[in-house]
Tab-separated table of C-alpha atoms in Angstrom:
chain	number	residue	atom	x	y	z
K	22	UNK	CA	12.839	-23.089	-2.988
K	23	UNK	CA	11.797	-19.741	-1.863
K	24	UNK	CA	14.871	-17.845	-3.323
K	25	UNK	CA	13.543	-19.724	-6.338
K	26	UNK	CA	10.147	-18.523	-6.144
K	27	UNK	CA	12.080	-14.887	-4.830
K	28	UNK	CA	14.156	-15.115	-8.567
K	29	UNK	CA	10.460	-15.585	-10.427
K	30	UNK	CA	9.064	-13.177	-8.778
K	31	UNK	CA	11.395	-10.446	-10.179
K	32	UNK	CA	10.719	-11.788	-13.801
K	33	UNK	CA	7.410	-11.656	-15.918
K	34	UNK	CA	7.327	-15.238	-17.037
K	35	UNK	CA	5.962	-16.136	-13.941
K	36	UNK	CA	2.888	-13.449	-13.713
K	37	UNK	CA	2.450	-14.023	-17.162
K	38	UNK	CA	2.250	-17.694	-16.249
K	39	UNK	CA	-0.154	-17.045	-13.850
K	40	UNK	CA	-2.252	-14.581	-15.728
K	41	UNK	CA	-2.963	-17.146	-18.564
K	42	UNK	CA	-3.958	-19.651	-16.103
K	43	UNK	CA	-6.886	-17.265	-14.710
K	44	UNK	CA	-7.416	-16.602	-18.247
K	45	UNK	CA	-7.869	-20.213	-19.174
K	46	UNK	CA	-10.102	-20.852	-15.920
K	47	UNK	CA	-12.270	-17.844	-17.059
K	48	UNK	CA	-12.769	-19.272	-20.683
K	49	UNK	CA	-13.998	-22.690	-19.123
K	50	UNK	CA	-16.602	-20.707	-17.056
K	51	UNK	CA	-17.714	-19.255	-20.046
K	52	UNK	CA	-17.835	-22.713	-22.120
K	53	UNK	CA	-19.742	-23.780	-19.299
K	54	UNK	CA	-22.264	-21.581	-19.744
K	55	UNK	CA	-22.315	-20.714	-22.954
K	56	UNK	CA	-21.752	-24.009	-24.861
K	57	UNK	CA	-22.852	-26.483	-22.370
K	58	UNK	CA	-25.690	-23.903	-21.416
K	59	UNK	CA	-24.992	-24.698	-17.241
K	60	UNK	CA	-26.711	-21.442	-15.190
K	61	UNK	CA	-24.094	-19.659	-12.941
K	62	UNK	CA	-25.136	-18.793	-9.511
K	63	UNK	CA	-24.176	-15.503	-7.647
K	64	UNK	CA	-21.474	-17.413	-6.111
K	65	UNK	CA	-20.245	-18.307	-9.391
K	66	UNK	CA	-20.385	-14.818	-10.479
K	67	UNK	CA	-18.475	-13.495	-7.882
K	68	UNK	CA	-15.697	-16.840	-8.040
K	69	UNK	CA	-15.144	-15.550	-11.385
K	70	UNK	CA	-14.487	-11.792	-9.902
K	71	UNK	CA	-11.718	-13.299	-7.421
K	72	UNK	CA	-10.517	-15.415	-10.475
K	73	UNK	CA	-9.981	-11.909	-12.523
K	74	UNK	CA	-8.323	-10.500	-10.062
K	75	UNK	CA	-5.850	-13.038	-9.841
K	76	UNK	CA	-5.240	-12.312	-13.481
K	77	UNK	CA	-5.599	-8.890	-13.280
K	78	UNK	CA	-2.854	-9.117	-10.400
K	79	UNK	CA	-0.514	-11.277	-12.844
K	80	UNK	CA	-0.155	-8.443	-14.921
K	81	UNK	CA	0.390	-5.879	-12.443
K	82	UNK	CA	3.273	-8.140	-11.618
K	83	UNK	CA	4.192	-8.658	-15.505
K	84	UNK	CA	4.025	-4.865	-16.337
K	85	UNK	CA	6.754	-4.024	-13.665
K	86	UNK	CA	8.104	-7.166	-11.803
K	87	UNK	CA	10.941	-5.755	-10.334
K	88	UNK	CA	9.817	-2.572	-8.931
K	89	UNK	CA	8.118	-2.005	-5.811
K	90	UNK	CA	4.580	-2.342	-7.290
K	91	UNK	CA	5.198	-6.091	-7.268
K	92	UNK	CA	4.108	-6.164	-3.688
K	93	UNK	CA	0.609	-4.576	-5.152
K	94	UNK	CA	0.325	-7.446	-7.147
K	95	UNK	CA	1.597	-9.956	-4.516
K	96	UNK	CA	-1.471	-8.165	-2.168
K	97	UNK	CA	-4.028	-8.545	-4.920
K	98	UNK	CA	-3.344	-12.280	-5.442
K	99	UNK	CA	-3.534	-13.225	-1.697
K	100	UNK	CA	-7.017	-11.024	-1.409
K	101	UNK	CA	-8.400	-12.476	-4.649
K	102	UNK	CA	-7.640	-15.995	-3.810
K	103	UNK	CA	-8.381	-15.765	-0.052
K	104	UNK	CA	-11.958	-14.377	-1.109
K	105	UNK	CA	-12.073	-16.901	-3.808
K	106	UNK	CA	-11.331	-20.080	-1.634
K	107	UNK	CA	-13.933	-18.318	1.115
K	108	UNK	CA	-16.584	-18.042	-1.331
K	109	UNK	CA	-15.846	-21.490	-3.003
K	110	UNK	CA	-15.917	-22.853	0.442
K	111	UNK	CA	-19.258	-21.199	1.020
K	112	UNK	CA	-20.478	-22.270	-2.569
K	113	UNK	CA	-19.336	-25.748	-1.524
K	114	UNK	CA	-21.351	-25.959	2.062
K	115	UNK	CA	-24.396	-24.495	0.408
K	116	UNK	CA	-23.902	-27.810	-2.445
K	117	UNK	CA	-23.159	-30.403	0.294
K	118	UNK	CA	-26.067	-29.031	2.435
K	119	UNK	CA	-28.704	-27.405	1.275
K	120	UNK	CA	-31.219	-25.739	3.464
K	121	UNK	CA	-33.824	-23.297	2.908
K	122	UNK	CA	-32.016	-20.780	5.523
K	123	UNK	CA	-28.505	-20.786	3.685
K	124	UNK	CA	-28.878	-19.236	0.285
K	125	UNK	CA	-27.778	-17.366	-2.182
K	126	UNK	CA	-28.474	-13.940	-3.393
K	127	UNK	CA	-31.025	-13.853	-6.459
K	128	UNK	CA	-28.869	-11.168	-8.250
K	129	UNK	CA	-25.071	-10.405	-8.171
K	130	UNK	CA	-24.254	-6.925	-6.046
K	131	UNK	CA	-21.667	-4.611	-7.921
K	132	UNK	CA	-20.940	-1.513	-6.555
K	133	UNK	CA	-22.466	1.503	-8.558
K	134	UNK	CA	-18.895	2.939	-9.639
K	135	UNK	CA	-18.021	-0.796	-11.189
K	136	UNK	CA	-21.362	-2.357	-12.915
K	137	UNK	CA	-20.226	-5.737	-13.865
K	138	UNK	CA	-23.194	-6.979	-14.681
K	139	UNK	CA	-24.810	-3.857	-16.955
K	140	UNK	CA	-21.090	-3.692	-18.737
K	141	UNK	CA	-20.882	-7.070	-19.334
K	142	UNK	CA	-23.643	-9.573	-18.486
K	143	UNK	CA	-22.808	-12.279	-20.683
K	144	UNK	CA	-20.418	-12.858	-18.583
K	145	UNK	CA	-21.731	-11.151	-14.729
K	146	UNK	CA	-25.567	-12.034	-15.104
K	147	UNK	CA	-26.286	-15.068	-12.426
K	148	UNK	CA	-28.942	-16.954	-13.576
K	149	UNK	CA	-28.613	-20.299	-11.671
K	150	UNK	CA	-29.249	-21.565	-8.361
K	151	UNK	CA	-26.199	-22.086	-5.755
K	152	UNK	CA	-27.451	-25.383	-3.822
K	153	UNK	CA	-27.846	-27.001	-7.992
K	154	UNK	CA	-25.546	-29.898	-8.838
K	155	UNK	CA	-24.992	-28.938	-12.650
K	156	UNK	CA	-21.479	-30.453	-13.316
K	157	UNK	CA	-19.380	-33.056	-11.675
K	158	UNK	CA	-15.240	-34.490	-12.799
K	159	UNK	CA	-13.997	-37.300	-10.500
K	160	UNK	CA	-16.789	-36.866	-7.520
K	161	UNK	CA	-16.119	-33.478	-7.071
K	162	UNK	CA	-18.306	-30.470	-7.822
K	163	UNK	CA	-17.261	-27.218	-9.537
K	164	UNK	CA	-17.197	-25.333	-6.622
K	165	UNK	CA	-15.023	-28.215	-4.605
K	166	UNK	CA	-12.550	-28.083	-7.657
K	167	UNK	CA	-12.460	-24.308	-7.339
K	168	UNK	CA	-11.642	-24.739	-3.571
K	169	UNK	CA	-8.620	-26.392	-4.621
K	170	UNK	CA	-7.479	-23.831	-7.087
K	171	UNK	CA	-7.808	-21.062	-5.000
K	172	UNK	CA	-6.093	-22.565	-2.242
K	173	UNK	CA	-3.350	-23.412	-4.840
K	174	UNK	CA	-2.919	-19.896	-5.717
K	175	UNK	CA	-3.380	-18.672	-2.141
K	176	UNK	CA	-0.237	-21.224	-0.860
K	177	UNK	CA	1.996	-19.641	-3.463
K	178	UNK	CA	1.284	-16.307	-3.081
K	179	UNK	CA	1.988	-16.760	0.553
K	180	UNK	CA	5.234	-18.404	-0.378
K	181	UNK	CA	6.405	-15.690	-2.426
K	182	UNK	CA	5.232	-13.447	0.131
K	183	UNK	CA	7.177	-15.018	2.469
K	184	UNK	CA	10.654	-14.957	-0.222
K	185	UNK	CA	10.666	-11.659	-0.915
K	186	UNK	CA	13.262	-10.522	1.808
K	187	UNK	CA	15.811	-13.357	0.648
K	188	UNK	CA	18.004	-12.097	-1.856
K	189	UNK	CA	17.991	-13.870	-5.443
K	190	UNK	CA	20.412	-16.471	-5.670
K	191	UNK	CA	23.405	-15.014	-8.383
K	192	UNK	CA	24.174	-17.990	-10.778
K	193	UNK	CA	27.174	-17.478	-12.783
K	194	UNK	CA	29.145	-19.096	-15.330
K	195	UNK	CA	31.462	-19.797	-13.427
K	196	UNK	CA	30.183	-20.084	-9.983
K	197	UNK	CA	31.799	-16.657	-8.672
């Protein structure tokens, strides 16, 4: 298996793959808001950042899969989807119990160089509450779902981390 996920790694089918996926997960957040009008929270602000820069590392990784900048892209998917499944998992305690002490920021914090919010804020403006129940599929919340993605991502990225010294398995015709 992990000179299998070594061979995808080296390809761009695979980033690709994964890009679209982060793209897909970023269009529901935004049907979310913007057709079924449900308020994202800070926290769901800033999932959405670790969920773009698991896309944004899927096409580091497309543009040159076989070079050395593929470990770039391999570091930007374990940091976006470590920070994801932390803040998910934060998201999720604040859900499961709410107290006035553990809250949320009112506003989302972008650094100064990279203004998220002023650039874009259909998309970066938080305008819900992070202990609100707005959306449930099969008991879980959004943010419990979420925890599950990101730790999906975060498991194979550590995987093909962890394939990257094996060498890629040859397969010939005829089995030289």
């Amino acid at each position: 298996m992990l000179r299998y996920l070594n061979q995808c790694s080296r390809g761009r089918g695979a980033w690709l793959l994964m890009a679209f996926t982060a793209f897909a997960l970023e269009l529901v957040a935004l049907y979310f808001q913007h057709v079924m009008l449900l308020k994202p929270c800070v926290l769901c602000i800033y999932e959405r950042c670790a969920l773009f820069g698991i896309m944004g590392a899927g096409l580091v990784g497309a543009i040159a899969p076989t070079t050395p900048l593929r470990y770039g892209a391999i570091a930007l998917w374990i940091y976006s989807a470590w920070e994801g499944l932390r803040l998910a998992y934060e998201h999720t305690m604040i859900q499961l119990h709410p107290s006035p002490f553990a809250v949320c920021p009112f506003a989302a914090k972008f650094p100064t160089w990279l203004p998220l919010d002023k650039w874009l804020p259909q998309v970066f403006v938080a305008s819900g509450d992070c202990s609100v129940r707005q959306w449930e599929f099969l008991t879980l919340e959004m943010p419990q779902w979420l925890m599950g993605i990101f730790a999906a991502y975060l498991l194979v990225a550590v995987l093909v981390l962890i394939a990257q010294p094996l060498k890629p398995k040859r397969r010939d015709l005829f089995g030289r």
